[in-house]
Coordinates of C-alpha atoms and ligand atoms in Angstrom, one line a residue:
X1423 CA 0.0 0.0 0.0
X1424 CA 1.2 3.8 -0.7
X1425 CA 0.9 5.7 1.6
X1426 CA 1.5 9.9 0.8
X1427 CA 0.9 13.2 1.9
X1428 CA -1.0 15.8 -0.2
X1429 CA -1.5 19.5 0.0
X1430 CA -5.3 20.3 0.6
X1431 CA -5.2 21.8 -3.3
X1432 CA -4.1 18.8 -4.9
X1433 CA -6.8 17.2 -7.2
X1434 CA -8.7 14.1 -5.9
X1435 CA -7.8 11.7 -8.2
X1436 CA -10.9 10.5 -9.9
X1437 CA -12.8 7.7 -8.6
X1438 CA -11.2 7.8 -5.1
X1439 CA -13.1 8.0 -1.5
X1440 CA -12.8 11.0 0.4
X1441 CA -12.7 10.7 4.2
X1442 CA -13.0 13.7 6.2
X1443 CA -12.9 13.6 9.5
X1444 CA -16.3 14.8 11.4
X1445 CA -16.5 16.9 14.9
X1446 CA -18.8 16.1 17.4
X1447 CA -21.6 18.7 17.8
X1448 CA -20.4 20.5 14.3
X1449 CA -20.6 18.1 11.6
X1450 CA -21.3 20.0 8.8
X1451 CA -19.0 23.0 9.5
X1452 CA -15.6 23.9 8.0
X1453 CA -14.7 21.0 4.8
X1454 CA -17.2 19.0 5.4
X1455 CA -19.6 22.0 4.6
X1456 CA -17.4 23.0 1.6
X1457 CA -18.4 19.3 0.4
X1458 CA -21.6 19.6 1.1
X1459 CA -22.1 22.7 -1.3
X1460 CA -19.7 21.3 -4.1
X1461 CA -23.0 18.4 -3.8
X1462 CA -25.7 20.2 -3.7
X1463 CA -26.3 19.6 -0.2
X1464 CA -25.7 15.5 -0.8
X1465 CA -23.8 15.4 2.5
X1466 CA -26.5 17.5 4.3
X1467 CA -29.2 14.9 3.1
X1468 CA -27.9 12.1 4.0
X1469 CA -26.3 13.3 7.8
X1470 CA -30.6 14.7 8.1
X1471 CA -31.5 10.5 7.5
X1472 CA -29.1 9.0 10.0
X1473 CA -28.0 8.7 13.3
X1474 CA -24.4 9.9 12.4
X1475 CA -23.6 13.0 15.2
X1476 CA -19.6 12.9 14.3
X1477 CA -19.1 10.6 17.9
X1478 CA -16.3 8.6 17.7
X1479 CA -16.7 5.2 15.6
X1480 CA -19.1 6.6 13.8
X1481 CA -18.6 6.4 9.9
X1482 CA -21.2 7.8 7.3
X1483 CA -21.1 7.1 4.1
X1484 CA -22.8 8.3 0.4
X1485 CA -22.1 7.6 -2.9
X1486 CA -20.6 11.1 -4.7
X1487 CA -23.3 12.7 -7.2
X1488 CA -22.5 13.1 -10.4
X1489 CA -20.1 15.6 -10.8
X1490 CA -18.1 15.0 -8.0
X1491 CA -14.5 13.8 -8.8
X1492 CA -14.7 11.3 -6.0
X1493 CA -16.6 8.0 -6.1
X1494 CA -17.9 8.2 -2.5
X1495 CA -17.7 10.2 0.7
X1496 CA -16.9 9.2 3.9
X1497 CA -17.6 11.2 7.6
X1498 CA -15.8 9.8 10.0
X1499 CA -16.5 11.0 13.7
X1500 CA -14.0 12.2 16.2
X1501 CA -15.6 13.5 18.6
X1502 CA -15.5 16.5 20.2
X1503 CA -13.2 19.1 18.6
X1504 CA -11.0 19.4 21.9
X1505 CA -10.7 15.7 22.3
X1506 CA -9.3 15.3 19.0
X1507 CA -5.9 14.0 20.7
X1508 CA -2.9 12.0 18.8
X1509 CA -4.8 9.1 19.6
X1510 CA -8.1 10.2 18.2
X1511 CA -6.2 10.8 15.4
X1512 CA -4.8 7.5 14.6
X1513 CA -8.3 6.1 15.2
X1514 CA -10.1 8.4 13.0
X1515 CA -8.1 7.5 9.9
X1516 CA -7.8 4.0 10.9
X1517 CA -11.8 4.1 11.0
X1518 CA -11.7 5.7 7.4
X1519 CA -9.8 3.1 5.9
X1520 CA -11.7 0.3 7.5
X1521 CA -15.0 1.8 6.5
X1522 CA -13.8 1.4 2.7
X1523 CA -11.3 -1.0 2.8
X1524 CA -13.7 -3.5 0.7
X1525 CA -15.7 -1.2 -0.9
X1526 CA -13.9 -1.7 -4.5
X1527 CA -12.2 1.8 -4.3
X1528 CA -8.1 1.7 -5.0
X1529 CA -7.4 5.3 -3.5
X1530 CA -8.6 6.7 -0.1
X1531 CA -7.9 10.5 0.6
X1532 CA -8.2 11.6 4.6
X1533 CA -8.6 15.1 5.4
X1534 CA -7.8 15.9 9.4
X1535 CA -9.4 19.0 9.7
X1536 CA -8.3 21.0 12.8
X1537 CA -5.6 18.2 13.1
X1538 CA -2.9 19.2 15.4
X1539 CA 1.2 19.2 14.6
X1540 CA 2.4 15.4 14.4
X1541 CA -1.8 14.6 14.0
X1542 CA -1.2 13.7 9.9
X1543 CA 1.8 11.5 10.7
X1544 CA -0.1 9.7 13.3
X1545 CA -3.2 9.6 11.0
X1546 CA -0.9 7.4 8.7
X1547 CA 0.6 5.7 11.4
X1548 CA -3.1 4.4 12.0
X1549 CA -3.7 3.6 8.6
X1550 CA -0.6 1.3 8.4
X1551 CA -1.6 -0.5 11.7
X1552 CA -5.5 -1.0 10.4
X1553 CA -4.1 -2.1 7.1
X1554 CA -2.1 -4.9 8.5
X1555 CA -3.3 -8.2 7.2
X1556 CA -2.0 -12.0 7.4
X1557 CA -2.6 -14.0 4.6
X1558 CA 0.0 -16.1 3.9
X1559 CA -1.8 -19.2 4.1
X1560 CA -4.6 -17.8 2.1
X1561 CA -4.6 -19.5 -1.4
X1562 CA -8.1 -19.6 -2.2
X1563 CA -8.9 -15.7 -0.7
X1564 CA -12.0 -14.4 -4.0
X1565 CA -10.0 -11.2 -5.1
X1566 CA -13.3 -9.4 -3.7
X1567 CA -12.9 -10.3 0.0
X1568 CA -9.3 -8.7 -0.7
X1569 CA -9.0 -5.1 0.3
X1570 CA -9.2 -2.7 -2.7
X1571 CA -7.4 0.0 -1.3
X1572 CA -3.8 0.4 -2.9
X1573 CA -2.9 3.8 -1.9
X1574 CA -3.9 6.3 0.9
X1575 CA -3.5 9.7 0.3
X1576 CA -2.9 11.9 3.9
X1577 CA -4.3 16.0 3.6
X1578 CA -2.0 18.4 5.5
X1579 CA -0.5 21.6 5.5
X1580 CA 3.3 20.9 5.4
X1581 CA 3.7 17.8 3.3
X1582 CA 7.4 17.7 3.4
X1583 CA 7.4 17.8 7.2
X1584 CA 5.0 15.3 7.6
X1585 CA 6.6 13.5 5.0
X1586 CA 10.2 13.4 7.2
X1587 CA 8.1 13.2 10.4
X1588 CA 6.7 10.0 9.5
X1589 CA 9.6 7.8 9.1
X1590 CA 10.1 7.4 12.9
X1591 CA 6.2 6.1 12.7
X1592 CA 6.8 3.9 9.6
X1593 CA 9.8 2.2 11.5
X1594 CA 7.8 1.5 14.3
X1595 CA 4.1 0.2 12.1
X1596 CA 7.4 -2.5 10.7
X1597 CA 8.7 -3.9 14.1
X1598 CA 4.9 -4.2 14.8
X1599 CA 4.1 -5.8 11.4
X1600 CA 7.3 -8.2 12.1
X1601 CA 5.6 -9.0 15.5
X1602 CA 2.4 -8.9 14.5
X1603 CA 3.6 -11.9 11.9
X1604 CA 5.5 -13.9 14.5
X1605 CA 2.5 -13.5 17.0
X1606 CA 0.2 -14.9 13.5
X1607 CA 2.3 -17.9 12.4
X1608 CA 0.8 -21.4 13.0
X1609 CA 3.4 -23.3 15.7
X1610 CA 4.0 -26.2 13.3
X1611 CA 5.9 -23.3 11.2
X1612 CA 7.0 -21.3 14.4
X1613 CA 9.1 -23.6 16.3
X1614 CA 11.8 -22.4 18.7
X1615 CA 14.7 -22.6 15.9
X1616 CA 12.8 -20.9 13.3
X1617 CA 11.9 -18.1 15.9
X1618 CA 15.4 -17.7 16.7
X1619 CA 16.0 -17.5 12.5
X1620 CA 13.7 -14.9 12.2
X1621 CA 15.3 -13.2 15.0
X1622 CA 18.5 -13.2 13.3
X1623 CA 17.6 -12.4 10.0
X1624 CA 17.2 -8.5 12.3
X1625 CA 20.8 -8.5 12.2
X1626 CA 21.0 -6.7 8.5
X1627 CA 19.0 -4.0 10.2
X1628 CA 22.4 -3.5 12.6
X1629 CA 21.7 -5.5 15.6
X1630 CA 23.8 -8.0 17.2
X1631 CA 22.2 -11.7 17.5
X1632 CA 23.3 -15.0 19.9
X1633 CA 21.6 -18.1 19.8
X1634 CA 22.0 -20.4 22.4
X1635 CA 21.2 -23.7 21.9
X1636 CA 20.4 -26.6 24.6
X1637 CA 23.6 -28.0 24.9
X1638 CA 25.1 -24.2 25.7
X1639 CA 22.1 -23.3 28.1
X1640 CA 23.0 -27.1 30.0
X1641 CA 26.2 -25.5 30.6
X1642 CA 24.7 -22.2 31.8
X1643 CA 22.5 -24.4 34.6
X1644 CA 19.5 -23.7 33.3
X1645 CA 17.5 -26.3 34.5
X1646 CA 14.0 -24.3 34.8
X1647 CA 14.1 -23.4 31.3
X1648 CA 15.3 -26.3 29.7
X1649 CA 13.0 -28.6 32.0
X1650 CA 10.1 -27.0 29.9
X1651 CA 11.3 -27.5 26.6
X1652 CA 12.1 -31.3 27.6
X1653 CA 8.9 -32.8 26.2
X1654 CA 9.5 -31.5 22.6
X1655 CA 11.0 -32.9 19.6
X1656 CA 12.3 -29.1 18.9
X1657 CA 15.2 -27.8 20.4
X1658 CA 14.6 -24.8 23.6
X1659 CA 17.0 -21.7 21.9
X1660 CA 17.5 -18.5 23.9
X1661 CA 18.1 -15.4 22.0
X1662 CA 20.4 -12.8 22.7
X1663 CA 19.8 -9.6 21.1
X1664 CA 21.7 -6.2 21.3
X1665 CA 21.1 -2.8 19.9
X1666 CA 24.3 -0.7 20.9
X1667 CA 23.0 3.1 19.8
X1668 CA 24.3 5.4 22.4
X1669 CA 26.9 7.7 22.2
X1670 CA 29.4 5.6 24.8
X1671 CA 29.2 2.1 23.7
X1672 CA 29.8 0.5 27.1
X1673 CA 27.0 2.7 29.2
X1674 CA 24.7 0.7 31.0
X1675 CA 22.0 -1.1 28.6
X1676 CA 18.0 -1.5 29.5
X1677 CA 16.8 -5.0 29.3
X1678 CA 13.7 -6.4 28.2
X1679 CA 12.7 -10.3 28.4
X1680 CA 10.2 -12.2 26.3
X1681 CA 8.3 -15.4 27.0
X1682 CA 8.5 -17.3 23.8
X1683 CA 6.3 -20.3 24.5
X1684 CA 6.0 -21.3 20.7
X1685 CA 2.9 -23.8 21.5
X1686 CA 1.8 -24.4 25.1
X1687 CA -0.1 -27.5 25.3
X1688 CA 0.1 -27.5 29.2
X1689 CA 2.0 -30.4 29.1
X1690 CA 1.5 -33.2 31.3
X1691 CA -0.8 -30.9 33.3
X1692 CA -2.7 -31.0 29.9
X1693 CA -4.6 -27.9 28.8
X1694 CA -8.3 -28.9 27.4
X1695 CA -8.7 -29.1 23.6
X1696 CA -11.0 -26.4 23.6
X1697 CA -9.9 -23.0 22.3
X1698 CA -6.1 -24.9 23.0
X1699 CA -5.0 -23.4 19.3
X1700 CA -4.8 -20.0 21.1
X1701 CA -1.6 -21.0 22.7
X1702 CA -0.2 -20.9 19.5
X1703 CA 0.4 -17.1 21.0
X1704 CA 2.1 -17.8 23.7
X1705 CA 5.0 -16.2 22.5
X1706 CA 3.7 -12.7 22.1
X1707 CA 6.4 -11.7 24.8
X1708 CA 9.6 -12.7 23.4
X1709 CA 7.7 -11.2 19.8
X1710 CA 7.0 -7.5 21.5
X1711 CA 10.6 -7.8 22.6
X1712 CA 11.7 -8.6 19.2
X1713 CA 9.5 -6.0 17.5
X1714 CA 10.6 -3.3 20.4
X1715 CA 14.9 -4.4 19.4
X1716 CA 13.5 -3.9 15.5
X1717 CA 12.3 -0.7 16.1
X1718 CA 15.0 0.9 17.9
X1719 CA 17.2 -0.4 15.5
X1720 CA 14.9 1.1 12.9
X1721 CA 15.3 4.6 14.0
X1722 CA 18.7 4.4 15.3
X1723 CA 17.5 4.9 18.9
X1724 CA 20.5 6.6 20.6
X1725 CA 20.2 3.6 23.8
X1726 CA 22.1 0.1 24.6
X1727 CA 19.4 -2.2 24.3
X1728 CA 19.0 -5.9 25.4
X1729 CA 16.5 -8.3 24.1
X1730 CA 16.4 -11.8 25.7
X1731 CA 14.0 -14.0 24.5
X1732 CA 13.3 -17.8 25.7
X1733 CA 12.3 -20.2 22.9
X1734 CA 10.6 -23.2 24.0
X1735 CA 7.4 -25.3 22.9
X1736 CA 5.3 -27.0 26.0
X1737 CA 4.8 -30.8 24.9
X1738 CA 3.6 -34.0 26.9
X1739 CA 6.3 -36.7 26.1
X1740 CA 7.4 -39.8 28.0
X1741 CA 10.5 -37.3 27.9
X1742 CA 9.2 -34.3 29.4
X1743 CA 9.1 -33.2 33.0
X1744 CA 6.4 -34.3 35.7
X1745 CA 4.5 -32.4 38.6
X1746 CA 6.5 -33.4 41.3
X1747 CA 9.6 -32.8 39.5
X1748 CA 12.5 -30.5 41.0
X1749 CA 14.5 -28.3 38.8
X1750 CA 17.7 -26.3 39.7
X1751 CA 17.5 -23.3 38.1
X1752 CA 20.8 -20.9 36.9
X1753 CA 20.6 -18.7 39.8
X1754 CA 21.2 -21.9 42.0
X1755 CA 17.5 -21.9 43.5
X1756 CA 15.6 -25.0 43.3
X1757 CA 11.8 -25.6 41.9
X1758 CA 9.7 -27.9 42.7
X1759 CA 7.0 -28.6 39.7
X1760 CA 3.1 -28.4 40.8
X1761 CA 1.8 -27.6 37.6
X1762 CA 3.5 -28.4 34.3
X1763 CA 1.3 -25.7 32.8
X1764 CA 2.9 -23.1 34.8
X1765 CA 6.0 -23.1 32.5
X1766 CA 6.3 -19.2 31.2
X1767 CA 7.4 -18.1 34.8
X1768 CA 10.0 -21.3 34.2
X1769 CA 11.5 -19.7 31.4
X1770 CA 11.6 -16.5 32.4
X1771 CA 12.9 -17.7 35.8
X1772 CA 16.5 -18.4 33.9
X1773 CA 16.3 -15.5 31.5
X1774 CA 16.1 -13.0 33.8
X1775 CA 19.0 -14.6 36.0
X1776 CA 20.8 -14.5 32.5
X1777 CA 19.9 -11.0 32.0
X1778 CA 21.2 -9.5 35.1
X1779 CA 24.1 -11.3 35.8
X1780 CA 25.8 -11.0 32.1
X1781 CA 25.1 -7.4 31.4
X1782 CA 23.8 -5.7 34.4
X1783 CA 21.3 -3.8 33.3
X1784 CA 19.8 -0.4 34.4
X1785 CA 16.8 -2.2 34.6
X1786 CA 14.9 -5.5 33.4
X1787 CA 11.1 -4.8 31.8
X1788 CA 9.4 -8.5 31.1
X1789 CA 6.9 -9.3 28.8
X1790 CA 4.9 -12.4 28.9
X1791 CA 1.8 -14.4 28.1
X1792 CA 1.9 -15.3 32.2
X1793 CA -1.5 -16.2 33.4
X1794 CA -5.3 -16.6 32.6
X1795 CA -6.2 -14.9 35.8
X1796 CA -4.9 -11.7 34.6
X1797 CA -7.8 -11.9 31.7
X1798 CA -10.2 -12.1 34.7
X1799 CA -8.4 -8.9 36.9
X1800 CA -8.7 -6.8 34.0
X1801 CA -10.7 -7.7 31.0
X1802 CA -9.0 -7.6 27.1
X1803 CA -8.3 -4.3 26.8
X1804 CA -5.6 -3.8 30.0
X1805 CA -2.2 -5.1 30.4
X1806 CA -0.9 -5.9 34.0
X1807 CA 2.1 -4.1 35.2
X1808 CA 3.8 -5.7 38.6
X1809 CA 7.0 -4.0 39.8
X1810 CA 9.3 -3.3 42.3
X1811 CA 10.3 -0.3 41.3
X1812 CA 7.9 3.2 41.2
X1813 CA 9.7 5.2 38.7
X1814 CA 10.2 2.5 36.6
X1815 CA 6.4 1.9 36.6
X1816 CA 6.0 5.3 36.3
X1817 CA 7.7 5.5 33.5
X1818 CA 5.8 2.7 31.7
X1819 CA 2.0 3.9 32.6
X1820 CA 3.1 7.2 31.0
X1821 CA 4.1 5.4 27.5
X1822 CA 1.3 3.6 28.1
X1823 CA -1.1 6.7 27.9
X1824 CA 0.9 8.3 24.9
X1825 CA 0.6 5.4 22.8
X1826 CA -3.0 4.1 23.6
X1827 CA -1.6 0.3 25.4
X1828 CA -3.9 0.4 28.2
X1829 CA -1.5 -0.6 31.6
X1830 CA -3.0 -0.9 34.7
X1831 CA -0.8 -1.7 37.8
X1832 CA -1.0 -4.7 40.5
X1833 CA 0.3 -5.2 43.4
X1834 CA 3.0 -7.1 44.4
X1835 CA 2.3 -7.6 48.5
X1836 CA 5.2 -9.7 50.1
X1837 CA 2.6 -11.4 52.2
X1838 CA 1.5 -13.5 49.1
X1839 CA 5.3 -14.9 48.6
X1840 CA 4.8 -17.7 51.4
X1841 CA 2.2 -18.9 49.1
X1842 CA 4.8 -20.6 46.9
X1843 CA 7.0 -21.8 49.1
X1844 CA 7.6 -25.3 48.5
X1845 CA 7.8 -28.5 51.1
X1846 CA 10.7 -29.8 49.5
X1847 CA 12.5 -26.9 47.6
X1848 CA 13.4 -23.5 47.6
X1849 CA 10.0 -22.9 45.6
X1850 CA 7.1 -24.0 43.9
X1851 CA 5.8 -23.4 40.6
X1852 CA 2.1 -22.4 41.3
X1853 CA 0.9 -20.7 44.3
X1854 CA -2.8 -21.9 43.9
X1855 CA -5.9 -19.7 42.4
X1856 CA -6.6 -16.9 44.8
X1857 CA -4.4 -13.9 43.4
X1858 CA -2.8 -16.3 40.7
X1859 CA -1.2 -13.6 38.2
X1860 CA 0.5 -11.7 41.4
X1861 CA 2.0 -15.4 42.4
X1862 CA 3.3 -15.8 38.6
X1863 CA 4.5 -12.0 39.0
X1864 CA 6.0 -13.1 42.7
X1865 CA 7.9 -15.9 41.3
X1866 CA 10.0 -13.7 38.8
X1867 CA 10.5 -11.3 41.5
X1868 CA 12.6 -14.1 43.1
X1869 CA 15.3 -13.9 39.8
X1870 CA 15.8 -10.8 39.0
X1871 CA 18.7 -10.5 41.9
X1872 CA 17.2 -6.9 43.5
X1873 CA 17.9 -5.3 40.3
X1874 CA 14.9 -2.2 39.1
X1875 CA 12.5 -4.8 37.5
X1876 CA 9.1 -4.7 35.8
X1877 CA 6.3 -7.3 34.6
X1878 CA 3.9 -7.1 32.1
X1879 CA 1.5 -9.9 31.8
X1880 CA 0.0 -9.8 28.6
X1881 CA -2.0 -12.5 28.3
X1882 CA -5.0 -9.8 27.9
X1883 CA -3.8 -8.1 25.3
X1884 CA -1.8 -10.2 23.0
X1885 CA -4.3 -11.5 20.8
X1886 CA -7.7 -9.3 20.1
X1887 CA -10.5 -11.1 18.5
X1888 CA -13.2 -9.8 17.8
X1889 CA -11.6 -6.3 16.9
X1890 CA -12.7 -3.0 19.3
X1891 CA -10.1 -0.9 18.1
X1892 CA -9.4 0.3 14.4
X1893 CA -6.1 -0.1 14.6
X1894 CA -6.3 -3.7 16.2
X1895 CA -7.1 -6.2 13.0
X1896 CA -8.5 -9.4 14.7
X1897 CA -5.9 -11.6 16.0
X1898 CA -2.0 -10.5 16.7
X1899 CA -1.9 -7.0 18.3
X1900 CA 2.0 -6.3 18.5
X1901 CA 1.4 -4.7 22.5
X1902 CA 3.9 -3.5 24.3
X1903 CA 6.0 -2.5 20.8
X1904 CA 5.0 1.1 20.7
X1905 CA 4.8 1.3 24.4
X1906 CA 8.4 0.4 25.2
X1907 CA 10.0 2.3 22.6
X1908 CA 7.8 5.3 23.8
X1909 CA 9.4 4.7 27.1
X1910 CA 13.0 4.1 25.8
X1911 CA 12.6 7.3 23.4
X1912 CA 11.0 9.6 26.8
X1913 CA 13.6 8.7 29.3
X1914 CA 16.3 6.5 28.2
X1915 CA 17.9 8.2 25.1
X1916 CA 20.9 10.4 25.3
Ligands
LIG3144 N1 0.1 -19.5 28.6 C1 -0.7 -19.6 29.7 C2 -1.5 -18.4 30.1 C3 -2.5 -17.9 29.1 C4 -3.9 -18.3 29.3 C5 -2.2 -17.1 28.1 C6 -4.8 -17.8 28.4 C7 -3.2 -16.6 27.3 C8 -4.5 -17.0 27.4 C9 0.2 -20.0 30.9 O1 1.3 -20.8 30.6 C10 -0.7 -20.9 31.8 O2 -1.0 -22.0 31.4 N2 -1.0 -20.4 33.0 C11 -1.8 -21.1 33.9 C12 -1.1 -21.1 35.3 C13 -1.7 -22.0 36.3 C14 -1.4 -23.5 35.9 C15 -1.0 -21.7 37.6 C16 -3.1 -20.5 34.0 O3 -3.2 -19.3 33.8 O4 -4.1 -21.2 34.1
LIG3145 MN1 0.9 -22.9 30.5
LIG3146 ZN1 2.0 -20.5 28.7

């Protein structure tokens, strides 16, 4: 898809749909007036015969009367004037483009009226996100339940700028694409290797790549992590990735973890068949963590960056590991296995013990597909931030407002630890059901050596089906890209 920015006087190419974005209280004011009189009152008509007050969501559309260069018009409701944030922004064009994406039209012109400075660049950078599609494995897909739109034409003021201002946006719509399409891929193709290969294919965009293999990570002691990958046929990787972009090449990096559970059957503590397909995305940690390494290295980012990811797939075997079972994990502390379904926390257990103790970060941020009970705490729209550390979390609720990835924190009370404390062990690897994401988060707490530390279970937010947000396609969501490299860009750059 092209995407451009046009000046308000260039000519609507003929045959295209033109969106313009509708206030709240005042829909027929300002452009959307001026269209209404180049149609003879068309628009006026049309708005009199609907329900369509410019409310956000709200998309209203008429075919152009003859005369008219463009071959239908769209309103597209923002809301209020004042609330027209960055935001609102993205949403509004991302609406636009969903509201014609089928309709048979190849070029869709958006016009942001009252749009604020940045507001056309982040009006594309909604575009892009709505536009992203996986279809791959589509070989069959009528060519008219394909999108039709080929190009997308941006009104505003200053192209040029806009033009220059965008790149930062377009680096980051790629590192989500690439973890949109990790998050997507079907775990027979997405094994740990081939996660790890796709992971090092980022190296041409100038970051530094390790792979560790099992035989390196038996060396390391890492007993939890490899005890979950002991039930599959494919091999458990860890992937080491660095971004070295500041100024003094050996300042202290930030750290971010992934949980890369490629497919989590449960294993012998079997998950039920139904709705079990879903944990083909339970490696949407180690893929935000990915996508968040991409796009720093995208846009230079002036930051030393660490991106640990653990690759595993959760199988039942007469190989793999048992409830009952105790693990020694690389930070020496033992494990004792309740649940072998309780295997994220497992793998992160190691990778954040790896983490601190080889490059002694500022701080460690993880991401991971944790726990089912953080679905119930807070719905599908919130994340759940646990941390020992308040400006760190500070730092992360603000990204989280900037760039629209709902975060919502938890707390971590130390009264809840005893509650996996194990008979026979150091630890245990469930702490039962009452508080069970705080547990998981509890767990980690226990590996990352002291060290300034954050948790995001995303288990919530990973995956979105169906849809409530026009820049959230069904399925993979990317979360956490945009909101860590808000967070690196706001306070960790320079
Ligand atoms: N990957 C799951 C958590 C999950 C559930 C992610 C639903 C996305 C959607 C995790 O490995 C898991 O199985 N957690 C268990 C923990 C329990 C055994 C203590 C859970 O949440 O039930
Ligand atoms: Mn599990
Ligand atoms: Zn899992």
């Amino acid at each position: 898809m092209d995407l451009v920015f046009v000046s308000p006087a260039a000519e609507l190419p003929e045959g295209a749909a033109f969106a313009i974005i509708a206030q709240e209280g005042a829909v027929l004011s300002g452009l959307a007036a001026e269209v209404d009189a180049q149609t003879g009152g068309a628009l006026g008509r049309a708005l009199a015969g609907s329900r369509f007050t410019g409310a956000k969501g709200q998309t209203l559309e008429i075919v152009a009367p003859a005369g008219h260069p463009a071959q239908r018009l769209v309103l597209v409701g923002a809301g209020k004037a004042e609330a027209l944030d960055d935001i609102a922004a993205e949403h509004a064009a991302a609406s636009a483009y969903q509201a014609v994406k089928l309709s048979g039209v190849s070029t869709l012109r958006i016009a942001l009226e009252g749009a604020k400075g940045g507001q056309a660049e982040r009006a594309a950078l909604g575009v892009r996100l709505a536009a992203y599609r996986f279809d791959r494995y589509r070989t069959k897909e009528p060519a008219d339940k394909k999108p039709s739109v080929s190009r997308v034409e941006i009104v505003c003021a200053d192209v040029a700028a806009a033009t220059s201002g965008f790149a930062a946006h377009a680096a980051l719509a790629d590192a989500i694409a690439f973890a949109r399409d990790l998050v997507s891929e079907p775990p027979n193709v997405l094994y740990p290797a081939e996660f790890a290969r796709r992971v090092k294919g980022l190296e041409s965009l100038g970051l530094e790549v390790e792979i560790l293999g099992e035989a390196e990570m038996e060396k390391l002691g890492m007993g939890s992590l490899l005890g979950v990958g002991r039930g599959s046929a494919r091999e458990s990787q860890l992937a080491i990735m660095r971004w070295n972009g500041a100024a003094d090449p050996k300042a202290q990096p930030v750290a971010f973890v992934g949980k890369g559970v490629c497919f989590d059957t449960g294993g012998i503590s079997l998950k039920p068949a139904e709705g079990m397909e879903d944990m083909k995305w339970d490696m949407g940690g180690a893929a935000a963590v990915a996508g968040l390494m991409h796009a720093l290295a995208g846009r230079k980012a002036k930051v030393n960056a660490v991106g640990i990811l653990g690759l595993v797939e959760n199988m039942p075997d007469g190989e793999a590991q048992r409830p009952g079972d105790v693990v020694t994990s690389m930070s020496g502390q033992t494990i004792e296995i309740i649940n072998t379904d309780a295997e994220g926390r497992l793998v992160l257990a190691d990778a954040l013990w790896y983490c601190q103790e080889r490059f002694k970060p500022k701080f460690m941020v993880d991401l991971a597909t944790l726990t089912g009970a953080i679905i119930i705490s807070l719905g599908n729209d919130y994340a759940g931030l646990f941390s020992n550390n308040d400006e760190l979390s500070e730092n992360l609720l603000a990204a989280s407002k900037v760039e629209g990835e709902p975060l919502w924190r938890m707390p971590l009370p130390a009264a809840y630890d005893k509650q996996i404390d194990s008979m026979i062990a150091d630890m245990k690897n469930t702490g039962g059901r009452p508080g069970g994401s705080i547990t998981a988060a509890l767990f980690l707490q226990r590996f990352v050596n002291g060290l300034p530390w954050a948790h995001m279970d995303i288990a919530s937010t990973a995956w979105k089906k169906p849809s409530t947000v026009p820049t959230l396609p069904e399925g993979a969501t990317g979360y956490g890209v945009r909101l860590l490299n808000r967070m690196v860009a706001d306070k960790y750059e320079g």
